[in-house]
XYZ file of C-alpha atoms in Angstrom:
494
model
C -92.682 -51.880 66.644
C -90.022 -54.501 65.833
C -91.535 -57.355 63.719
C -92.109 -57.575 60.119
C -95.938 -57.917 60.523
C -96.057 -54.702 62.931
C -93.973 -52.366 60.248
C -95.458 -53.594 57.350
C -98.921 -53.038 58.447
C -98.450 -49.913 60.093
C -97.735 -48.278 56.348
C -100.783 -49.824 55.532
C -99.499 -50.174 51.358
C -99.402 -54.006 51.607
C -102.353 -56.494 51.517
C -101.930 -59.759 54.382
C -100.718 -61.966 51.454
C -98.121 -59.444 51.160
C -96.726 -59.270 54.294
C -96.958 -63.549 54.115
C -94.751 -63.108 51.187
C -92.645 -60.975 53.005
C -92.420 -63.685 55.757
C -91.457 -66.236 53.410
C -88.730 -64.422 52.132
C -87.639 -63.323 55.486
C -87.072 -66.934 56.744
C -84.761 -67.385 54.117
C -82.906 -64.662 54.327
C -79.902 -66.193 56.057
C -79.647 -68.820 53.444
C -79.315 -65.622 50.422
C -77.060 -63.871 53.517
C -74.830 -67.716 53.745
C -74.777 -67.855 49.862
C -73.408 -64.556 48.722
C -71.368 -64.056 52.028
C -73.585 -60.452 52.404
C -75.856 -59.010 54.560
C -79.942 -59.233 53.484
C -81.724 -56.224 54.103
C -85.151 -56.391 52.932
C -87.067 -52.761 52.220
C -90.736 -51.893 51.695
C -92.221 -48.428 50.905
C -93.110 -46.233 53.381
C -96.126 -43.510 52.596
C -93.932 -40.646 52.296
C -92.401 -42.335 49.251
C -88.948 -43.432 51.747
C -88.356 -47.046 52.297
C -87.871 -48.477 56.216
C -86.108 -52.212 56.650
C -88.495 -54.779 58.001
C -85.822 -57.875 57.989
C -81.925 -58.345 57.912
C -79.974 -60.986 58.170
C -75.933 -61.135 58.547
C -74.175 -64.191 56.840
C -72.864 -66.907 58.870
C -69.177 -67.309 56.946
C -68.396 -63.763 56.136
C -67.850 -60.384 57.976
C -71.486 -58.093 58.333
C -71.119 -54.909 57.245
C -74.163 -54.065 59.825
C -73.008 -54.522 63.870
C -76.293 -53.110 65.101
C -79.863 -54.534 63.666
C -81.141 -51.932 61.252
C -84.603 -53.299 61.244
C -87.126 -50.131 61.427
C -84.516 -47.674 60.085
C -85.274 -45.651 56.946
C -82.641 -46.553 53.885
C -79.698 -44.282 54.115
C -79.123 -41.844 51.606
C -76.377 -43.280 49.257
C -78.582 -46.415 48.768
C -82.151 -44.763 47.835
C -81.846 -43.879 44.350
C -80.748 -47.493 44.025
C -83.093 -48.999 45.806
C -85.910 -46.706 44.212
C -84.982 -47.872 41.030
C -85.441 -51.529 41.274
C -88.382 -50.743 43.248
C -89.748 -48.537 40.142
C -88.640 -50.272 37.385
C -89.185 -54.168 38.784
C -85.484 -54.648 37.381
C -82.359 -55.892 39.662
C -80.094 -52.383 39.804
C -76.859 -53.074 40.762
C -74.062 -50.306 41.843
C -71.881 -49.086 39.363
C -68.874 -48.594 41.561
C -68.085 -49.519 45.032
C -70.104 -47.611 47.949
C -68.213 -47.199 51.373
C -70.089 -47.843 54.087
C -67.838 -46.421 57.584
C -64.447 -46.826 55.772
C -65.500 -50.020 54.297
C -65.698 -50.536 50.499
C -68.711 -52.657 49.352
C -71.311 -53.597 46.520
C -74.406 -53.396 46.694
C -77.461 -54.979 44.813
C -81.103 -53.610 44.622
C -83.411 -56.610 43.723
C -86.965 -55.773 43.727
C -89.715 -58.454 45.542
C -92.208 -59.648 43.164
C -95.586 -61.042 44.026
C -98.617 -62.221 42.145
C -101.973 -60.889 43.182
C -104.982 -62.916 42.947
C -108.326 -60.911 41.882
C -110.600 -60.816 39.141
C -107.355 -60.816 36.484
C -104.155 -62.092 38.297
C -101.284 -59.427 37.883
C -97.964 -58.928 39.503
C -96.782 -56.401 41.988
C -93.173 -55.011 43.089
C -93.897 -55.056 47.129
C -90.806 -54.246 48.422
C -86.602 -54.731 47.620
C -83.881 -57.001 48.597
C -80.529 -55.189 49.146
C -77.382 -57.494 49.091
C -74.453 -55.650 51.002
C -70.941 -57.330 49.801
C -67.710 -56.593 52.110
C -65.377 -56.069 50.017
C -62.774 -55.749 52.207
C -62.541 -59.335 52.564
C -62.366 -60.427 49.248
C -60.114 -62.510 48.442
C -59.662 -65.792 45.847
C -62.742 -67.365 46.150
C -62.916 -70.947 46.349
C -65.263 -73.131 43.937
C -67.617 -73.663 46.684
C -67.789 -70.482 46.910
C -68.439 -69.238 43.398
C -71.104 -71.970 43.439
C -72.317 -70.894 46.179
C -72.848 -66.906 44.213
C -74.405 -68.665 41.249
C -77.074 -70.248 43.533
C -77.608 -66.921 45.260
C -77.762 -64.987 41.777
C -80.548 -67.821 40.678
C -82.622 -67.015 44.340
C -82.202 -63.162 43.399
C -83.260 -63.546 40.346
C -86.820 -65.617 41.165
C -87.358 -63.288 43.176
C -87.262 -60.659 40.986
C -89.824 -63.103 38.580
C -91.792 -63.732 41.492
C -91.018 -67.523 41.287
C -89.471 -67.069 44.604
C -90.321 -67.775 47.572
C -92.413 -70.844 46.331
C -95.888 -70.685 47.551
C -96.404 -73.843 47.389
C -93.509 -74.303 49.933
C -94.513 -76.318 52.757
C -94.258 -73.794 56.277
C -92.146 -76.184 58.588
C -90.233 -75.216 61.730
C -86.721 -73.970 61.670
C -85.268 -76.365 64.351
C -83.283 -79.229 62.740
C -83.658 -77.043 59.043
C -80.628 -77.185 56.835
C -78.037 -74.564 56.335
C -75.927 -73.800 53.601
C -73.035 -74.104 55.816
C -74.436 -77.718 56.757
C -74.367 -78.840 53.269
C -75.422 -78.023 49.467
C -75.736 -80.126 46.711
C -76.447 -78.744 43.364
C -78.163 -80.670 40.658
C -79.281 -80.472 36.799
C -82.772 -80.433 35.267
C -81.729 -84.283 35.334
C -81.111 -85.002 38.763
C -77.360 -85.117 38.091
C -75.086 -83.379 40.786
C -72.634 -80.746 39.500
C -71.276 -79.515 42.723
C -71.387 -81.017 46.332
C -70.053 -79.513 49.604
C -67.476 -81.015 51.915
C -70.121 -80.950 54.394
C -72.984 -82.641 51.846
C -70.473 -85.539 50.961
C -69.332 -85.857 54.710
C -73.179 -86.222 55.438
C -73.849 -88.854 52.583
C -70.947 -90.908 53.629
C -71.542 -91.216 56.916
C -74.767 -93.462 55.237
C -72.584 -95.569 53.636
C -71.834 -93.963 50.345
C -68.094 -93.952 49.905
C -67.865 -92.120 46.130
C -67.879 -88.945 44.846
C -71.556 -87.440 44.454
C -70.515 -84.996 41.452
C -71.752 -87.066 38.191
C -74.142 -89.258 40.337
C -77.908 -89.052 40.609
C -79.248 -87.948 43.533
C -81.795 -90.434 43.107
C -79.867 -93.314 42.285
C -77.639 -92.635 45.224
C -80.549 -92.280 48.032
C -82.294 -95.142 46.643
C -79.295 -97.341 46.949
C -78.418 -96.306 50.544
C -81.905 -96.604 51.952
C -82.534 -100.577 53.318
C -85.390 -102.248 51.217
C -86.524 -102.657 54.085
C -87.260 -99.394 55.501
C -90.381 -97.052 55.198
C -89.597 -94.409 52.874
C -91.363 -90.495 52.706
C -93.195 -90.122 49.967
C -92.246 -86.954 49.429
C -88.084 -88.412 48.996
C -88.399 -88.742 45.271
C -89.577 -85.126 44.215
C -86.943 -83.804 46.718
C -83.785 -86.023 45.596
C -84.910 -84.742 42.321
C -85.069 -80.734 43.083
C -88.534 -81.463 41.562
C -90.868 -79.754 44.179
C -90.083 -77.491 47.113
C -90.313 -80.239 50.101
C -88.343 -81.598 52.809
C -87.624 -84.803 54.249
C -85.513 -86.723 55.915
C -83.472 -89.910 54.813
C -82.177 -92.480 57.337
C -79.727 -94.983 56.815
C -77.257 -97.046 58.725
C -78.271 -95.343 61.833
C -77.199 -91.656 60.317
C -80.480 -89.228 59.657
C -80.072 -86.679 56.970
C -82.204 -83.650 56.339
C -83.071 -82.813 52.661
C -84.456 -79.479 51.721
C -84.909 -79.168 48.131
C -85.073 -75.595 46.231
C -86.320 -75.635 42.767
C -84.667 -72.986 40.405
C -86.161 -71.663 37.548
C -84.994 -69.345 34.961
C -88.298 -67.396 33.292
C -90.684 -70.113 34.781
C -88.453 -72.933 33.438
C -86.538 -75.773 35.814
C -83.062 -75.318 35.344
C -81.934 -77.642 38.027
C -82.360 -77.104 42.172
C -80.814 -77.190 45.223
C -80.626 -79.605 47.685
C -79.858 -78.771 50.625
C -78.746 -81.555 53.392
C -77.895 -81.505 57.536
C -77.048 -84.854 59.902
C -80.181 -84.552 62.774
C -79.352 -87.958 63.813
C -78.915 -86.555 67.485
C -81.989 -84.133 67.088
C -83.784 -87.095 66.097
C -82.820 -88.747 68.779
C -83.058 -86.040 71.116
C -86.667 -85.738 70.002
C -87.758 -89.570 70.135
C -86.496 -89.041 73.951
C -88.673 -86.312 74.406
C -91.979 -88.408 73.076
C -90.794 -90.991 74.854
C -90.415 -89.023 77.909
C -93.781 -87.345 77.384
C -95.371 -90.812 76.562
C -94.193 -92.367 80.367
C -95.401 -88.698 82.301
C -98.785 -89.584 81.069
C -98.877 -92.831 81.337
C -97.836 -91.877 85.079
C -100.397 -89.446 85.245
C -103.038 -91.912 84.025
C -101.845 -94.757 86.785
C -101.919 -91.773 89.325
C -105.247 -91.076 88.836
C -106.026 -94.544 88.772
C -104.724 -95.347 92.061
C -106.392 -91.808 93.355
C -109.743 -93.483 92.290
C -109.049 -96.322 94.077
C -108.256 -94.402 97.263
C -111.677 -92.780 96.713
C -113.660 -96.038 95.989
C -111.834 -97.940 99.251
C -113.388 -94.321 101.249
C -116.658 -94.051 99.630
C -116.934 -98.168 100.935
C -115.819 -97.078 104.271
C -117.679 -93.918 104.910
C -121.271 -96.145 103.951
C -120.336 -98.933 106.699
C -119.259 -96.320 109.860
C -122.140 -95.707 111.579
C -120.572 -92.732 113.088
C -121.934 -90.181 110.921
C -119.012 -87.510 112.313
C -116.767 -90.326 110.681
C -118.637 -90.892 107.566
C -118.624 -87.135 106.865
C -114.996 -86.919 107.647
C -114.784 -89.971 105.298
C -116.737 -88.597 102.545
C -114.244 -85.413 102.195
C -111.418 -86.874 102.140
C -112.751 -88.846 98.996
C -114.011 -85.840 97.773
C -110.626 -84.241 98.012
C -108.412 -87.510 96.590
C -111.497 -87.312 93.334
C -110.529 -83.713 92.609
C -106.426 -84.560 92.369
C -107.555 -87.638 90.515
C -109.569 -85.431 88.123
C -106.432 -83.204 87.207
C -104.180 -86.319 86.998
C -106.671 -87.797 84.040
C -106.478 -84.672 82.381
C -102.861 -84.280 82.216
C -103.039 -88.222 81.095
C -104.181 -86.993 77.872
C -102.749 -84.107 76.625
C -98.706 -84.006 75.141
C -97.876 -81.123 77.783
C -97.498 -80.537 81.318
C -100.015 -77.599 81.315
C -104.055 -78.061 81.501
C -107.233 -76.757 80.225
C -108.459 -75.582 84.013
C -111.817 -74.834 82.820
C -112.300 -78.635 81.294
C -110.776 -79.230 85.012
C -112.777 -76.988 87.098
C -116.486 -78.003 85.288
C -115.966 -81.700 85.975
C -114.590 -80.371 89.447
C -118.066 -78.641 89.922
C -120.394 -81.691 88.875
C -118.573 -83.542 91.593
C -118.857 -81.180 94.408
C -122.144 -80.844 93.499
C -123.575 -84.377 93.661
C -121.312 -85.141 96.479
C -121.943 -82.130 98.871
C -125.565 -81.559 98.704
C -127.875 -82.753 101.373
C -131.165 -84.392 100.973
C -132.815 -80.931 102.468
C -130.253 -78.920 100.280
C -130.909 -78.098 96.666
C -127.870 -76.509 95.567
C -127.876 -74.653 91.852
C -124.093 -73.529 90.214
C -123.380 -70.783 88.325
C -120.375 -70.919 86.291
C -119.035 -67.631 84.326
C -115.814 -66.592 83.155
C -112.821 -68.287 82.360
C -109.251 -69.795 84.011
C -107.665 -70.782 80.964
C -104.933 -72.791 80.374
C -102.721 -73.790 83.932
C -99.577 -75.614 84.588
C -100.061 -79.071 86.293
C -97.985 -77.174 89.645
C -101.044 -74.525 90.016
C -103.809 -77.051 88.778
C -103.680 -79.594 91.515
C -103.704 -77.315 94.561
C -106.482 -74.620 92.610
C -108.370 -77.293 92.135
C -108.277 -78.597 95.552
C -109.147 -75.724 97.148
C -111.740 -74.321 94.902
C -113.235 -77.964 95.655
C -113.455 -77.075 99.127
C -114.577 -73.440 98.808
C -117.585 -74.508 96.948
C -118.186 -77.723 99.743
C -118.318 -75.053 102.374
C -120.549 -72.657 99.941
C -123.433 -75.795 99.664
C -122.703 -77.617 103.253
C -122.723 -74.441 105.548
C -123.930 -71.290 103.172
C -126.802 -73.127 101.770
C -127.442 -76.059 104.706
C -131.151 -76.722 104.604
C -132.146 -74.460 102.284
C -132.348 -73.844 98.441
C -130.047 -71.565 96.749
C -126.961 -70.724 93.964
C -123.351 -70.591 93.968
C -122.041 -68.689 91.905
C -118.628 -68.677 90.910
C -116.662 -66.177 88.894
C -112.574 -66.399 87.176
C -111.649 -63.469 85.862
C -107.487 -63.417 84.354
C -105.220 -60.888 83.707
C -101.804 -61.246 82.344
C -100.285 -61.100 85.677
C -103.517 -61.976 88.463
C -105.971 -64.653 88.591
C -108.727 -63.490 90.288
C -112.064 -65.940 91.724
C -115.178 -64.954 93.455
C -117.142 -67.915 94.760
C -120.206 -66.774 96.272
C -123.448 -68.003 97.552
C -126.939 -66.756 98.747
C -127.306 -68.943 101.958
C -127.082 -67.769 105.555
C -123.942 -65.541 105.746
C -120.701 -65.615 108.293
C -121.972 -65.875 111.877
C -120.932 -62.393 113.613
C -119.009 -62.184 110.161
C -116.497 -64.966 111.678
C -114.782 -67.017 109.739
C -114.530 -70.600 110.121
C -111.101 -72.712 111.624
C -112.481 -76.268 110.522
C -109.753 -78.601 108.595
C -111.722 -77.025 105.326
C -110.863 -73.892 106.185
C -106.840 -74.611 107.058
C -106.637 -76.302 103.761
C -107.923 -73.830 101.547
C -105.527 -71.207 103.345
C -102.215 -73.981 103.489
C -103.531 -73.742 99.360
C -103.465 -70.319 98.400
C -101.370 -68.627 100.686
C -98.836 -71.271 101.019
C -98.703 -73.290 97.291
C -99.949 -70.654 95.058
C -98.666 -67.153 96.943
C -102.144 -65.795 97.176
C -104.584 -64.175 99.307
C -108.200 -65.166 100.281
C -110.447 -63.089 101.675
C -114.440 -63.872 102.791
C -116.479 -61.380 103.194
C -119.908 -61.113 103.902
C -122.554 -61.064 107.217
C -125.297 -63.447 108.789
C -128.315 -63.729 106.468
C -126.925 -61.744 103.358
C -124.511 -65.228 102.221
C -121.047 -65.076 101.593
C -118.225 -64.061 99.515
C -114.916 -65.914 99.231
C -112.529 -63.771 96.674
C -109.400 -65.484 96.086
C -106.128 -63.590 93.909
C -103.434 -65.645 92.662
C -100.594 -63.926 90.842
C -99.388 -65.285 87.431
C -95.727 -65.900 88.250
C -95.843 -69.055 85.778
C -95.582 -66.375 83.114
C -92.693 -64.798 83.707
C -90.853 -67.711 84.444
């Protein structure tokens, strides 16, 4: 076990809103680990009364105590009664006199996790503790940035000891492109007014065109003036500039993208100001808008792929019904049959935003074709579909598809010629194998022989040769036939 979810449950003393609490606070543990230059540990209760670490996270400007993740260890001795205490008494316990940890003098704080649960009366619960492990080795004079930066953290610490913190009502968004403490912080007032900005945060605003100082300025004021009238602002701006709600957004100007990331703090349920805090992603930005771009043209190739692959298969459908060689018009009428089935994975990957498919959406509109196309005026032909492929990159799409188009040709034109009968066909998946049975209840393998038509090459050049398989047909005159085809997974690994 080594994630938060797997420990937590596995004590089986926390509910799922819990252990989402847990998570919430665990994503921001490197911002409380950047803020008081510490090490994060966070603790829940184990059954035997002991606590175990589910989460720890080392701060980015300051020595870690910790070299070696201590996630899924039990808390060491000289920190339990603390830890136990806040735990006990929902209070923040901090040490009385410096603890050594291997030779090294630090401080540690016990701050105990608060969460509301929801039932018929709403009441609050102590779920776990926050430890904050302070070197203090390196201390030295800290800077005002820094002691700003400990008042922050001492706010955090103490929501979460209230419960006001993590917000619930935080929005879940992803980390890439989030802002850092190290990126820049602004601190504001109830007002809006800033009393402290970073280096980094002022570097960040004038780069948008503000050349003051941001300390004494509103927030508000200041964004509103730097955006262009006429540009499209979020919605969500305002209650962010403000430290009014817990939100982020983004703020563009003069060709500079900022990241906001606003943190309400509260003292006993009451706004006391917030944090804001800010990071340039004008080349993420950009780096993204190249992707969509990027991933807008590969479909649009896709779609004019499959476009041109239709036409292929119209100009050969026109061809094969004015030959009157019907050895040519049956040669004609596969090769269309083939181009349709490439065409049919190029329109899927035309509308989806990755280069992988749904190869069951494929392989059932694969089917209907093979069927209307391949059965005979004396044939009547039924398909039997179970199981499932799942999802396939475009490399192992195209040539699976191909070749399970011609398995199932050869199933109707030669198992079931003349006759009426079903084909079924069966995908079973494994984490490493792909495994598919197509069989049929026609006339069998001649003398158990297979066949060395162009079908038969092709389907072998497929799986042996594209997708590393094997394929195997089994089966004798009269009883039909079995073609089993195994494909291993590499994809997944890769």
């Amino acid at each position: 076990m080594s994630t938060l979810s797997d420990i937590a449950h596995a004590q089986g003393c926390l509910t799922d809103g819990d252990v989402e609490w847990l998570h919430r606070l665990a994503s921001d543990g490197q911002l409380l680990a950047d803020l008081s230059s510490a090490d994060i540990v966070i603790w829940i209760r184990t059954e035997d009364s002991s606590f175990v670490a589910v989460a720890h996270a080392r701060p980015s400007g300051a020595a870690t105590l910790f070299y070696r993740d201590i996630v899924g260890e039990r808390v060491r001795p000289q920190w339990r009664t603390q830890v136990q205490g806040a735990f006990e008494s929902g209070a923040i316990v901090d040490s009385s006199s410096p603890d050594w940890f291997e030779e090294t003098p630090t401080r540690v704080r016990a701050v105990p996790i608060v969460t509301e649960r929801r039932g018929s009366e709403p009441a609050t619960f102590v779920i776990g503790v926050v430890t904050r492990h302070t070197n203090l080795g390196e201390t030295r004079t800290p800077s005002r940035q820094q002691i700003t930066f400990d008042e922050c953290a001492n706010d955090l610490f103490r929501m979460i000891a209230d419960g006001s913190f993590p917000d619930p009502a935080a929005p879940t968004s992803p980390r890439r492109g989030a802002p850092r403490a190290s990126d820049g912080l602004i601190r504001i007032d109830v007002d809006g007014i800033t009393t402290f900005a970073s280096p980094n945060a002022l570097s960040a605003f004038n780069r948008m065109g503000f050349d003051d100082e941001l300390e004494g300025e509103s927030l508000a004021e200041v964004t509103t003036r730097l955006v262009p009238p006429s540009r499209q602002v979020d919605e969500s701006l305002p209650v962010v500039v403000t430290g009014r709600a817990p939100w982020r957004t983004d703020i563009e100007a003069r060709g500079v993208t900022v990241s906001l990331r606003a943190i309400p703090l509260k003292e006993r349920g009451t706004r006391i100001g917030a944090i804001v805090l800010c990071r340039d992603v004008s080349e993420l930005r950009h780096q993204e808008q190249e992707l969509i771009t990027k991933d807008a043209t590969i479909r649009e190739i896709h779609h004019r792929v499959k476009n041109n692959l239709q036409t292929v298969a119209s100009l050969l459908r026109i061809q094969a019904r004015r030959t009157h060689s019907d050895e040519a018009r049956d040669a004609l009428t596969q090769a269309m049959r083939r181009v349709d089935a490439i065409a049919v994975v190029h329109d899927t990957l035309a509308q989806g935003l990755t280069q992988k498919v749904d190869f069951d959406e494929v392989f059932h509109r694969v089917l209907k074709l093979v069927a209307e196309v391949a059965s005979a005026p004396s044939t009547r032909a039924r398909t039997q579909y179970t199981g499932r492929f799942g999802v396939l990159p475009s490399e192992y799409a195209t040539p699976l598809a191909l070749a399970l188009t011609e398995v199932v040709t050869n199933a109707v034109e030669h198992g079931l010629a003349g006759q009426e009968g079903l084909v079924t066909i069966d995908a079973s998946r494994t984490e490493e194998n792909l495994r598919v049975s197509v069989r049929d209840t026609g006339h069998g393998l001649p003398e158990g022989r297979v066949g060395q038509g162009l079908g038969t090459q092709i389907i072998r050049t497929l799986i042996q040769g594209e997708l590393g398989g094997t394929i195997e047909w089994r089966g004798n005159e009269g009883e039909g036939t079995e073609v089993v085809i195994d494909i291993p997974l590499r994809w997944l690994t890769k």
